[in-house]
């Protein structure tokens, strides 16, 4: 079957897709987006986490046909997604618009925070962690530790013991709050 | 995975016709259980009919002050719904305890109710299993059955139903609305599920082609003194984050003048269906709301338990959990 859907803001099309393929397989093997990882294949580990129409899902359990006409964001789209959000907050007039003709963006704040906090060891869980953490910070700019633990509870990491991952999310939240301190959309948030 | 066809019909009638006309057809909603079982080779449908975009996505108040929940509503949305959190908190608690955000966002209410057992032998196609391959045997009776049923099992199958949602809905007197080749019908949720008997391959009373369209709740019970519904869902599991219940309890309790005015109690993790504890409820009706009365009533209910070598702990666990939950609710009233 032919599959058409949006991925990271771009219309995509894949032909001769077998019905039994997962969204994860389509992303990795047909669209060349290997960021989302294939680990447990049963929806337990979260390494394949993407946004489907804005909601976090395990792409390993989404049959290809279910993605028809939908909007998908993968870890590869986090930077442009973060930029879009920042432009939205500032009305797009802050001079942070990307260069014409390229969609290369600097890392998103959550990606940078993972690097700065040393939250990555083997890196296999990282893309799923990033997508989940980014979704958390989008709806809750100042999460409590309990909020962070709950938001990442569908993502397993076998290396870090999670402490540096929690630290990275706290760091991104702190930077984000500082970034927009005093603006209406962060006032009063506290988990 | 075996090859299959995939269809996304535009309306419920077309979906029913497609599935009813194809013996090996299955409905697909969120896919979090079915797609997984297809990868394992446990489910081998020849046709998947995607019903996730049919118009069953609403949560609305009924004329009587109850709630009608569309079968395609996602678990995360229902758990966060204001009316659910205010009036049926046990339902929200059950959904939130059931799976990670990723799964709650994809899994639907109808699909949640029809999820298959997590019995290890059912999920392993290299092993016999009467539920998966009728007549092949049940290694769980002698093998790994620590998580499996102590109530209502048969010599052919000791699988448990693993839906947290179903346990809460059982205690809330939910009704399930269906459509199918022979028209529409409705069932109490507790009658949707079958005990294994000598047909363990049939989890429910659904006929081929029947589709859950919505779940309806009657108005929530309120205590005399408080507007807050006195209900809770509590789940005991091996680890604090997403695991299936060893035992869970959903309870509604209204105490007036120190006596039980209304009580509803359901267990999860004990049987092939959510176990509505009617004997315990009857034993408690009008009785003093004391811990002694709770213990006695729950023991009456659990006297039918037939544990195996490794799952006898569930009796003590179920009793203590139910008594603790009822005592807590009595204290709040």
mmCIF file with all atom_site columns, C-alpha atoms in Angstrom, chain A residues 1 3 18-22 41-44 46 49-50 55-58 60-70 128 132 135 150-151 153-155, chain B residues 1-6 8 28-33 35-36 38-40 48 50 52-53 74 76 96 100-106 123 239 241-242 244:
data_model
loop_
_atom_site.group_PDB
_atom_site.id
_atom_site.type_symbol
_atom_site.label_atom_id
_atom_site.label_alt_id
_atom_site.label_comp_id
_atom_site.label_asym_id
_atom_site.label_entity_id
_atom_site.label_seq_id
_atom_site.pdbx_PDB_ins_code
_atom_site.Cartn_x
_atom_site.Cartn_y
_atom_site.Cartn_z
_atom_site.occupancy
_atom_site.B_iso_or_equiv
_atom_site.pdbx_formal_charge
_atom_site.auth_seq_id
_atom_site.auth_comp_id
_atom_site.auth_asym_id
_atom_site.auth_atom_id
_atom_site.pdbx_PDB_model_num
ATOM 1  C CA . UNK A 1 1   ? 0.000   0.000   0.000  1.00 0.00 ? 1   UNK A CA 1
ATOM 2  C CA . UNK A 1 3   ? 1.480   5.540   2.850  1.00 0.00 ? 3   UNK A CA 1
ATOM 3  C CA . UNK A 1 18  ? 3.656   -4.008  3.638  1.00 0.00 ? 18  UNK A CA 1
ATOM 4  C CA . UNK A 1 19  ? 0.673   -3.894  6.008  1.00 0.00 ? 19  UNK A CA 1
ATOM 5  C CA . UNK A 1 20  ? 2.639   -5.695  8.695  1.00 0.00 ? 20  UNK A CA 1
ATOM 6  C CA . UNK A 1 21  ? 5.333   -3.049  8.881  1.00 0.00 ? 21  UNK A CA 1
ATOM 7  C CA . UNK A 1 22  ? 5.409   -0.917  11.979 1.00 0.00 ? 22  UNK A CA 1
ATOM 8  C CA . UNK A 1 41  ? 9.392   -4.317  20.007 1.00 0.00 ? 41  UNK A CA 1
ATOM 9  C CA . UNK A 1 42  ? 6.638   -4.784  22.586 1.00 0.00 ? 42  UNK A CA 1
ATOM 10 C CA . UNK A 1 43  ? 5.953   -1.277  23.843 1.00 0.00 ? 43  UNK A CA 1
ATOM 11 C CA . UNK A 1 44  ? 7.801   -1.740  27.093 1.00 0.00 ? 44  UNK A CA 1
ATOM 12 C CA . UNK A 1 46  ? 10.086  3.358   24.957 1.00 0.00 ? 46  UNK A CA 1
ATOM 13 C CA . UNK A 1 49  ? 8.921   6.791   21.167 1.00 0.00 ? 49  UNK A CA 1
ATOM 14 C CA . UNK A 1 50  ? 7.623   9.345   18.649 1.00 0.00 ? 50  UNK A CA 1
ATOM 15 C CA . UNK A 1 55  ? 0.794   12.250  21.506 1.00 0.00 ? 55  UNK A CA 1
ATOM 16 C CA . UNK A 1 56  ? 3.681   10.085  22.646 1.00 0.00 ? 56  UNK A CA 1
ATOM 17 C CA . UNK A 1 57  ? 3.388   6.557   21.301 1.00 0.00 ? 57  UNK A CA 1
ATOM 18 C CA . UNK A 1 58  ? 5.591   3.517   20.832 1.00 0.00 ? 58  UNK A CA 1
ATOM 19 C CA . UNK A 1 60  ? 6.902   -0.256  17.199 1.00 0.00 ? 60  UNK A CA 1
ATOM 20 C CA . UNK A 1 61  ? 3.246   -0.973  18.018 1.00 0.00 ? 61  UNK A CA 1
ATOM 21 C CA . UNK A 1 62  ? 1.716   1.350   15.416 1.00 0.00 ? 62  UNK A CA 1
ATOM 22 C CA . UNK A 1 63  ? 0.853   -0.571  12.261 1.00 0.00 ? 63  UNK A CA 1
ATOM 23 C CA . UNK A 1 64  ? 1.952   1.375   9.183  1.00 0.00 ? 64  UNK A CA 1
ATOM 24 C CA . UNK A 1 65  ? -1.608  1.911   7.959  1.00 0.00 ? 65  UNK A CA 1
ATOM 25 C CA . UNK A 1 66  ? -2.550  3.585   11.216 1.00 0.00 ? 66  UNK A CA 1
ATOM 26 C CA . UNK A 1 67  ? -0.161  6.431   10.418 1.00 0.00 ? 67  UNK A CA 1
ATOM 27 C CA . UNK A 1 68  ? -1.919  7.295   7.139  1.00 0.00 ? 68  UNK A CA 1
ATOM 28 C CA . UNK A 1 69  ? -2.584  11.057  7.013  1.00 0.00 ? 69  UNK A CA 1
ATOM 29 C CA . UNK A 1 70  ? -1.228  11.627  10.499 1.00 0.00 ? 70  UNK A CA 1
ATOM 30 C CA . UNK A 1 128 ? 12.967  8.044   23.129 1.00 0.00 ? 128 UNK A CA 1
ATOM 31 C CA . UNK A 1 132 ? 9.294   12.092  25.996 1.00 0.00 ? 132 UNK A CA 1
ATOM 32 C CA . UNK A 1 135 ? 6.765   16.553  25.374 1.00 0.00 ? 135 UNK A CA 1
ATOM 33 C CA . UNK A 1 150 ? 6.133   9.961   35.708 1.00 0.00 ? 150 UNK A CA 1
ATOM 34 C CA . UNK A 1 151 ? 6.788   11.428  32.241 1.00 0.00 ? 151 UNK A CA 1
ATOM 35 C CA . UNK A 1 153 ? 8.340   6.070   33.273 1.00 0.00 ? 153 UNK A CA 1
ATOM 36 C CA . UNK A 1 154 ? 7.632   4.545   29.866 1.00 0.00 ? 154 UNK A CA 1
ATOM 37 C CA . UNK A 1 155 ? 11.299  4.815   28.869 1.00 0.00 ? 155 UNK A CA 1
ATOM 38 C CA . UNK B 2 1   ? 4.494   -11.950 10.929 1.00 0.00 ? 1   UNK B CA 1
ATOM 39 C CA . UNK B 2 2   ? 1.905   -13.605 8.681  1.00 0.00 ? 2   UNK B CA 1
ATOM 40 C CA . UNK B 2 3   ? 0.669   -11.586 5.697  1.00 0.00 ? 3   UNK B CA 1
ATOM 41 C CA . UNK B 2 4   ? -2.690  -9.883  6.147  1.00 0.00 ? 4   UNK B CA 1
ATOM 42 C CA . UNK B 2 5   ? -4.902  -7.332  4.496  1.00 0.00 ? 5   UNK B CA 1
ATOM 43 C CA . UNK B 2 6   ? -5.631  -3.940  6.048  1.00 0.00 ? 6   UNK B CA 1
ATOM 44 C CA . UNK B 2 8   ? -9.968  1.356   7.035  1.00 0.00 ? 8   UNK B CA 1
ATOM 45 C CA . UNK B 2 28  ? -7.758  -3.052  15.073 1.00 0.00 ? 28  UNK B CA 1
ATOM 46 C CA . UNK B 2 29  ? -7.913  0.014   17.320 1.00 0.00 ? 29  UNK B CA 1
ATOM 47 C CA . UNK B 2 30  ? -4.811  1.226   19.171 1.00 0.00 ? 30  UNK B CA 1
ATOM 48 C CA . UNK B 2 31  ? -2.923  -1.939  18.294 1.00 0.00 ? 31  UNK B CA 1
ATOM 49 C CA . UNK B 2 32  ? -0.849  -2.011  21.475 1.00 0.00 ? 32  UNK B CA 1
ATOM 50 C CA . UNK B 2 33  ? -1.891  -5.571  22.270 1.00 0.00 ? 33  UNK B CA 1
ATOM 51 C CA . UNK B 2 35  ? 0.117   -5.795  16.922 1.00 0.00 ? 35  UNK B CA 1
ATOM 52 C CA . UNK B 2 36  ? 2.358   -7.166  19.662 1.00 0.00 ? 36  UNK B CA 1
ATOM 53 C CA . UNK B 2 38  ? 0.872   -10.599 15.755 1.00 0.00 ? 38  UNK B CA 1
ATOM 54 C CA . UNK B 2 39  ? 4.632   -10.127 16.023 1.00 0.00 ? 39  UNK B CA 1
ATOM 55 C CA . UNK B 2 40  ? 4.769   -13.043 18.433 1.00 0.00 ? 40  UNK B CA 1
ATOM 56 C CA . UNK B 2 48  ? -7.319  -6.163  10.005 1.00 0.00 ? 48  UNK B CA 1
ATOM 57 C CA . UNK B 2 50  ? -9.047  -0.415  11.520 1.00 0.00 ? 50  UNK B CA 1
ATOM 58 C CA . UNK B 2 52  ? -9.743  3.642   15.469 1.00 0.00 ? 52  UNK B CA 1
ATOM 59 C CA . UNK B 2 53  ? -11.080 6.499   13.326 1.00 0.00 ? 53  UNK B CA 1
ATOM 60 C CA . UNK B 2 74  ? -7.794  6.748   24.292 1.00 0.00 ? 74  UNK B CA 1
ATOM 61 C CA . UNK B 2 76  ? -4.877  8.826   28.528 1.00 0.00 ? 76  UNK B CA 1
ATOM 62 C CA . UNK B 2 96  ? -3.095  5.517   35.109 1.00 0.00 ? 96  UNK B CA 1
ATOM 63 C CA . UNK B 2 100 ? 2.972   3.952   30.416 1.00 0.00 ? 100 UNK B CA 1
ATOM 64 C CA . UNK B 2 101 ? 1.974   7.224   28.762 1.00 0.00 ? 101 UNK B CA 1
ATOM 65 C CA . UNK B 2 102 ? 3.041   5.876   25.380 1.00 0.00 ? 102 UNK B CA 1
ATOM 66 C CA . UNK B 2 103 ? 0.606   2.971   25.668 1.00 0.00 ? 103 UNK B CA 1
ATOM 67 C CA . UNK B 2 104 ? -2.216  4.969   27.265 1.00 0.00 ? 104 UNK B CA 1
ATOM 68 C CA . UNK B 2 105 ? -1.997  7.442   24.390 1.00 0.00 ? 105 UNK B CA 1
ATOM 69 C CA . UNK B 2 106 ? -2.518  4.704   21.813 1.00 0.00 ? 106 UNK B CA 1
ATOM 70 C CA . UNK B 2 123 ? 2.361   -15.751 24.447 1.00 0.00 ? 123 UNK B CA 1
ATOM 71 C CA . UNK B 2 239 ? 7.312   -3.158  40.927 1.00 0.00 ? 239 UNK B CA 1
ATOM 72 C CA . UNK B 2 241 ? 6.025   1.260   37.730 1.00 0.00 ? 241 UNK B CA 1
ATOM 73 C CA . UNK B 2 242 ? 4.078   -0.455  34.973 1.00 0.00 ? 242 UNK B CA 1
ATOM 74 C CA . UNK B 2 244 ? 0.412   -6.217  35.659 1.00 0.00 ? 244 UNK B CA 1
#
